[in-house]
């Protein structure tokens, strides 16, 4: 069974750093496109960024509000995805979800977020 | 960035009702449109991908249609477990963007 478990959330002061982890099981992380999505309290979903599979170049993309502050990486040996968050702001307070992105053999290149973790909560406050 | 506008923002409906939620995008995205359901305190779950493909395991009362800039999610007969918030999301171009959500409540 494909499963994602996030960890690493917590309370951090503005300007601080935090590293989130997402442990994958039931599949090989290197072969997957992975995204981080966040949800501020009482708000909607916001895409944070993505890392493509190794075969697709392993490149990363980020949303404008986090570009230059957040970094997505993979630990191949542990099948774990990371989100390094630096220079945190109060507006980064949210539940952070990792998700797999996949397409379908019948509709290739039409990517969607298939498997989601339960999320980890990040609170940025002084 | 592609802007996503869902309507309505919320609706009240009864069990058995037919419910329609629309999503309009600021530019044409072909069929690169997905729908998710999120229940309170839970992670989202994909219902429909590529505008009209039903995700495995999702009940057939859910359906999606549309292409270009106008899309629809339809629940043919609302069930008690369908009360939730629904989001559309485009995968046509970066940054990926979501609609603001439609909360479906019990009438």
PDB file of C-alpha atoms in Angstrom, chain A residues 35 37 39 43-47 50 61 63 97 101-102 104 107 109-114 116-118, chain B residues 30-32 34 36 38 42-46 49-50 53 55-56 87 89 91 94-96 98-100:
ATOM      1  CA  UNK A  35       4.637  17.895  -4.397  1.00  0.00           C
ATOM      2  CA  UNK A  37       0.809  21.518  -0.640  1.00  0.00           C
ATOM      3  CA  UNK A  39      -3.271  24.871   3.965  1.00  0.00           C
ATOM      4  CA  UNK A  43      -8.113  28.598   4.229  1.00  0.00           C
ATOM      5  CA  UNK A  44      -7.863  26.699   0.961  1.00  0.00           C
ATOM      6  CA  UNK A  45      -5.121  24.615  -0.587  1.00  0.00           C
ATOM      7  CA  UNK A  46      -1.914  26.198  -1.872  1.00  0.00           C
ATOM      8  CA  UNK A  47       0.746  24.430  -3.916  1.00  0.00           C
ATOM      9  CA  UNK A  50       7.409  19.949  -6.701  1.00  0.00           C
ATOM     10  CA  UNK A  61       9.642  24.100  -9.194  1.00  0.00           C
ATOM     11  CA  UNK A  63       5.461  28.794  -5.947  1.00  0.00           C
ATOM     12  CA  UNK A  97       0.983  17.905   3.029  1.00  0.00           C
ATOM     13  CA  UNK A 101       1.766  13.301  -8.548  1.00  0.00           C
ATOM     14  CA  UNK A 102       1.020  10.831 -11.257  1.00  0.00           C
ATOM     15  CA  UNK A 104      -2.555   7.750 -16.141  1.00  0.00           C
ATOM     16  CA  UNK A 107      -4.369  10.106 -20.298  1.00  0.00           C
ATOM     17  CA  UNK A 109       0.854  13.890 -18.974  1.00  0.00           C
ATOM     18  CA  UNK A 110      -2.376  14.795 -17.194  1.00  0.00           C
ATOM     19  CA  UNK A 111      -0.858  14.868 -13.713  1.00  0.00           C
ATOM     20  CA  UNK A 112      -2.911  14.827 -10.543  1.00  0.00           C
ATOM     21  CA  UNK A 113      -2.174  14.501  -6.828  1.00  0.00           C
ATOM     22  CA  UNK A 114      -3.041  10.931  -6.017  1.00  0.00           C
ATOM     23  CA  UNK A 116      -1.611  12.426   0.308  1.00  0.00           C
ATOM     24  CA  UNK A 117      -0.072  12.224   3.739  1.00  0.00           C
ATOM     25  CA  UNK A 118      -2.030  13.322   6.814  1.00  0.00           C
TER      26      UNK A 118
ATOM     27  CA  UNK B  30      -7.497  21.966 -22.249  1.00  0.00           C
ATOM     28  CA  UNK B  31      -8.523  19.149 -19.871  1.00  0.00           C
ATOM     29  CA  UNK B  32      -5.764  19.646 -17.284  1.00  0.00           C
ATOM     30  CA  UNK B  34      -8.610  17.840 -11.318  1.00  0.00           C
ATOM     31  CA  UNK B  36     -10.545  16.944  -4.877  1.00  0.00           C
ATOM     32  CA  UNK B  38     -11.612  17.364   1.623  1.00  0.00           C
ATOM     33  CA  UNK B  42      -8.539  15.207   6.759  1.00  0.00           C
ATOM     34  CA  UNK B  43      -6.209  15.363   3.776  1.00  0.00           C
ATOM     35  CA  UNK B  44      -7.743  15.976   0.354  1.00  0.00           C
ATOM     36  CA  UNK B  45      -8.683  13.047  -1.848  1.00  0.00           C
ATOM     37  CA  UNK B  46      -8.739  13.039  -5.642  1.00  0.00           C
ATOM     38  CA  UNK B  49      -8.568  13.863 -12.997  1.00  0.00           C
ATOM     39  CA  UNK B  50      -8.089  15.057 -16.560  1.00  0.00           C
ATOM     40  CA  UNK B  53     -11.686  10.564 -15.527  1.00  0.00           C
ATOM     41  CA  UNK B  55     -10.340   7.962  -9.857  1.00  0.00           C
ATOM     42  CA  UNK B  56     -10.387   4.270  -8.933  1.00  0.00           C
ATOM     43  CA  UNK B  87     -11.498  22.014  -4.814  1.00  0.00           C
ATOM     44  CA  UNK B  89      -6.903  22.330  -9.469  1.00  0.00           C
ATOM     45  CA  UNK B  91      -2.099  20.985 -13.852  1.00  0.00           C
ATOM     46  CA  UNK B  94       3.330  26.072 -13.100  1.00  0.00           C
ATOM     47  CA  UNK B  95       2.498  27.278 -10.581  1.00  0.00           C
ATOM     48  CA  UNK B  96      -0.173  24.679  -9.963  1.00  0.00           C
ATOM     49  CA  UNK B  98      -6.402  25.524  -6.781  1.00  0.00           C
ATOM     50  CA  UNK B  99      -9.824  27.019  -6.690  1.00  0.00           C
ATOM     51  CA  UNK B 100     -10.895  28.634  -3.417  1.00  0.00           C
TER      52      UNK B 100
END
